[in-house]
mmCIF file with all atom_site columns, C-alpha atoms in Angstrom:
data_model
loop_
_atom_site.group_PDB
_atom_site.id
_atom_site.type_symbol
_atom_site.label_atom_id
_atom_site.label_alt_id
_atom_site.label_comp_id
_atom_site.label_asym_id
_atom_site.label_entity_id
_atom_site.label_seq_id
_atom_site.pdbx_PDB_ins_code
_atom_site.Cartn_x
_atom_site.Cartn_y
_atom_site.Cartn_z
_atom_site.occupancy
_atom_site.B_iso_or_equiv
_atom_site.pdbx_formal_charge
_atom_site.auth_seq_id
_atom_site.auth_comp_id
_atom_site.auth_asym_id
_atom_site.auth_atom_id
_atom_site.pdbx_PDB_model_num
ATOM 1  C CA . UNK A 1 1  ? -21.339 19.863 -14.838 1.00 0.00 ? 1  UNK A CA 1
ATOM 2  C CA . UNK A 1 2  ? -22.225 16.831 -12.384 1.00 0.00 ? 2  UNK A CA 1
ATOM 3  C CA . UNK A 1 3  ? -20.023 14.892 -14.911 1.00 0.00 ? 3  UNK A CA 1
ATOM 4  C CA . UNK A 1 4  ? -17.228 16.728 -14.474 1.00 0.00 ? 4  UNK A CA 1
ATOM 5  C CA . UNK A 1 5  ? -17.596 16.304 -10.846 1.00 0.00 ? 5  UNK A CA 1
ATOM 6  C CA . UNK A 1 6  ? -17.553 12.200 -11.071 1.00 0.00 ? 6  UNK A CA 1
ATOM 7  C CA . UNK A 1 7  ? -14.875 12.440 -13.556 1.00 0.00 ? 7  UNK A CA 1
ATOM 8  C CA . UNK A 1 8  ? -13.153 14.353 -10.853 1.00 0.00 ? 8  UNK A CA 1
ATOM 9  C CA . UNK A 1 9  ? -13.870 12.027 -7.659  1.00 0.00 ? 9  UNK A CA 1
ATOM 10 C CA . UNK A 1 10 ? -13.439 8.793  -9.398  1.00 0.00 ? 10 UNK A CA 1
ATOM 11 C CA . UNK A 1 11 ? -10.280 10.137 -11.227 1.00 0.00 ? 11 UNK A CA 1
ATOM 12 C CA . UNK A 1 12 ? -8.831  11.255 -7.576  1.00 0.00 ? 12 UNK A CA 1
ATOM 13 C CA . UNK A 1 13 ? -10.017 7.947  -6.375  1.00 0.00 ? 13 UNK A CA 1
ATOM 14 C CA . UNK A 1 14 ? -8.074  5.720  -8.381  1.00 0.00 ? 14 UNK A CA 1
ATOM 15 C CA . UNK A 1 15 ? -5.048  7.941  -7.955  1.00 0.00 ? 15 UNK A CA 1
ATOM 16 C CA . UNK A 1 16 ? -5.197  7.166  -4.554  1.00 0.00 ? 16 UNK A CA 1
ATOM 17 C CA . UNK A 1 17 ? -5.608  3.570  -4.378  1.00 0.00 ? 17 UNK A CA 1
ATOM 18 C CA . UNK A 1 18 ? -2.508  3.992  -6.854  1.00 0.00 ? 18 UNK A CA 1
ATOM 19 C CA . UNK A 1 19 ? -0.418  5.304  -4.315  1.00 0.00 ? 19 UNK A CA 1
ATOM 20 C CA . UNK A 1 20 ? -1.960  3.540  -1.386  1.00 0.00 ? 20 UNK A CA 1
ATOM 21 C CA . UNK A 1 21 ? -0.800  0.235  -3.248  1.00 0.00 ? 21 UNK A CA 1
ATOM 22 C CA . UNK A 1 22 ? 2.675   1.437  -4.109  1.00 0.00 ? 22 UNK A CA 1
ATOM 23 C CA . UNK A 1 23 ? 3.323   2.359  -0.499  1.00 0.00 ? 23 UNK A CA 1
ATOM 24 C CA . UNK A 1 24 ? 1.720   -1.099 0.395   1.00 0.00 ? 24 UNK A CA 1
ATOM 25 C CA . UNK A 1 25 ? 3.691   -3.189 -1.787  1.00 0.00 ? 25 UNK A CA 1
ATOM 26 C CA . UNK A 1 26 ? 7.253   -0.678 -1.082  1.00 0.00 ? 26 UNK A CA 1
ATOM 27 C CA . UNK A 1 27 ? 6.441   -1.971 2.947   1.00 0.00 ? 27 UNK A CA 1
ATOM 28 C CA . UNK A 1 28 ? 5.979   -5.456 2.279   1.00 0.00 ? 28 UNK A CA 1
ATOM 29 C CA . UNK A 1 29 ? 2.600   -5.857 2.259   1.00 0.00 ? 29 UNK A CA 1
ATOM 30 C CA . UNK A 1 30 ? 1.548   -7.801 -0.963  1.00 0.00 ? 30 UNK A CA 1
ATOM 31 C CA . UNK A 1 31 ? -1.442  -9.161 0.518   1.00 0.00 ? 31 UNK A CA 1
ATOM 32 C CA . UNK A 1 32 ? -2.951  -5.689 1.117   1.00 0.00 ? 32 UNK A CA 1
ATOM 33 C CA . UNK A 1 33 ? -1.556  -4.210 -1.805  1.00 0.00 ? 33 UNK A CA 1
ATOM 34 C CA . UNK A 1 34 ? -3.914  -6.818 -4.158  1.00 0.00 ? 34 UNK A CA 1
ATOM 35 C CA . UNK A 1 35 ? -6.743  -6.152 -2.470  1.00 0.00 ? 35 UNK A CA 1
ATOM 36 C CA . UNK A 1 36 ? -6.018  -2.121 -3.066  1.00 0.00 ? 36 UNK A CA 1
ATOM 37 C CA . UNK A 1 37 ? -5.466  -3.162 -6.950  1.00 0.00 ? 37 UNK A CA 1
ATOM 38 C CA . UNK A 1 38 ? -8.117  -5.318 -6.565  1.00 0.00 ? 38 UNK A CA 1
ATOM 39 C CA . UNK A 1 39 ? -10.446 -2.485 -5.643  1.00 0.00 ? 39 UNK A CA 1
ATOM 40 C CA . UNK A 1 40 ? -8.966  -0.150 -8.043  1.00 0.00 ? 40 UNK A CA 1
ATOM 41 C CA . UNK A 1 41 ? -9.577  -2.706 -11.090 1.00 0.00 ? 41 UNK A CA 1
ATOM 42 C CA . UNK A 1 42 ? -13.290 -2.996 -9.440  1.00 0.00 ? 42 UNK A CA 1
ATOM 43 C CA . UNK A 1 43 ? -14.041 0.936  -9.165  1.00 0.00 ? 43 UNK A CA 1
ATOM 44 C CA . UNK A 1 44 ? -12.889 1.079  -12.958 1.00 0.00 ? 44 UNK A CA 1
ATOM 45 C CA . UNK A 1 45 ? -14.785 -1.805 -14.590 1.00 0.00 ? 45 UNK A CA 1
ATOM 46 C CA . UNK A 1 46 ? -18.140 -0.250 -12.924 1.00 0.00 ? 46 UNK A CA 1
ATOM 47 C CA . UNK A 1 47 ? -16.961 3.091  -14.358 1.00 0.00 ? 47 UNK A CA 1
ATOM 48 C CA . UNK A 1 48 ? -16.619 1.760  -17.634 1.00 0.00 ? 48 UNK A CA 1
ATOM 49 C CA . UNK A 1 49 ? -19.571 -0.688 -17.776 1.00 0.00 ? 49 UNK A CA 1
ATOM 50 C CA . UNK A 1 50 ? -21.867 2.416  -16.409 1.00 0.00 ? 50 UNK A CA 1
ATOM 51 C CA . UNK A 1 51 ? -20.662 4.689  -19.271 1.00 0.00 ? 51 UNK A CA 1
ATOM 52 C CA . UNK A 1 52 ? -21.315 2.362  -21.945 1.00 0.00 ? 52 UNK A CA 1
ATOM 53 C CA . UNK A 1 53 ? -25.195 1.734  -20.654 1.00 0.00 ? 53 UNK A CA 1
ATOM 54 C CA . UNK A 1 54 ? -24.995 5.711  -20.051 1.00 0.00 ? 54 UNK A CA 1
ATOM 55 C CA . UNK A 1 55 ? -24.179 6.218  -23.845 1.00 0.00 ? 55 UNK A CA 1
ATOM 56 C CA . UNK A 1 56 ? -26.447 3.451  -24.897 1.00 0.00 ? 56 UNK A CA 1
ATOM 57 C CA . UNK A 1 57 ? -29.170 5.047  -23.026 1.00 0.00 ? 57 UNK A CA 1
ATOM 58 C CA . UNK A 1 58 ? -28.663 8.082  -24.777 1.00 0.00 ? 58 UNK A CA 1
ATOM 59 C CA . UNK A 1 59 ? -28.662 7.028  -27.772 1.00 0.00 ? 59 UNK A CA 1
ATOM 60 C CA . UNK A 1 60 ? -32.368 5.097  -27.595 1.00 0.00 ? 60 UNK A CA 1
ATOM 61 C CA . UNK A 1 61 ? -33.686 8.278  -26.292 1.00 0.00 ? 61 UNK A CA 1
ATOM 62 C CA . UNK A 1 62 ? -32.368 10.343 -29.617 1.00 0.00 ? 62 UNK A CA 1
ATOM 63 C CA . UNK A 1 63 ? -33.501 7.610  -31.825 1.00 0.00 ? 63 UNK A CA 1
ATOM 64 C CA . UNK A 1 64 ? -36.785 7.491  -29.833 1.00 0.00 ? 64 UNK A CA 1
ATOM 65 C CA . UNK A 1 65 ? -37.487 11.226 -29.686 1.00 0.00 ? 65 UNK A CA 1
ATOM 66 C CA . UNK A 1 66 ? -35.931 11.771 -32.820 1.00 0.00 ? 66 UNK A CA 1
ATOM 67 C CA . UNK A 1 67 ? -38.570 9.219  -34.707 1.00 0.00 ? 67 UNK A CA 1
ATOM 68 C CA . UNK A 1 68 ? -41.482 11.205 -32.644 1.00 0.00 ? 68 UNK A CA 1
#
């Protein structure tokens, strides 16, 4: 269930920053808009870098238990 839940704030997170940087870059402001993308790409690679040591992690500890 907790998963869901950072599924859910990270996935609202980056939908924001979307539309933050749209509006940024529709006003003018390309300097502000590629620090928004900048963050977005950011929030994303630690997402994805997480999950993989998150399944990796899981899978040692079946192997491990499963071999005790």
């Amino acid at each position: 269930m907790s998963g869901l839940l950072v599924v859910g704030a990270v996935g609202s997170t980056i939908i924001v920053a979307t539309v933050a940087e749209k509006k940024l870059l529709n006003v003018g402001k390309h300097i502000e808009s590629e620090m928004v993308h900048d963050l977005t790409r950011l929030i994303l690679s630690l997402v994805t870098v997480g999950s993989f040591f998150w399944v990796l992690w899981q899978l040692v500890q079946k192997f491990l238990w499963g071999m005790m």
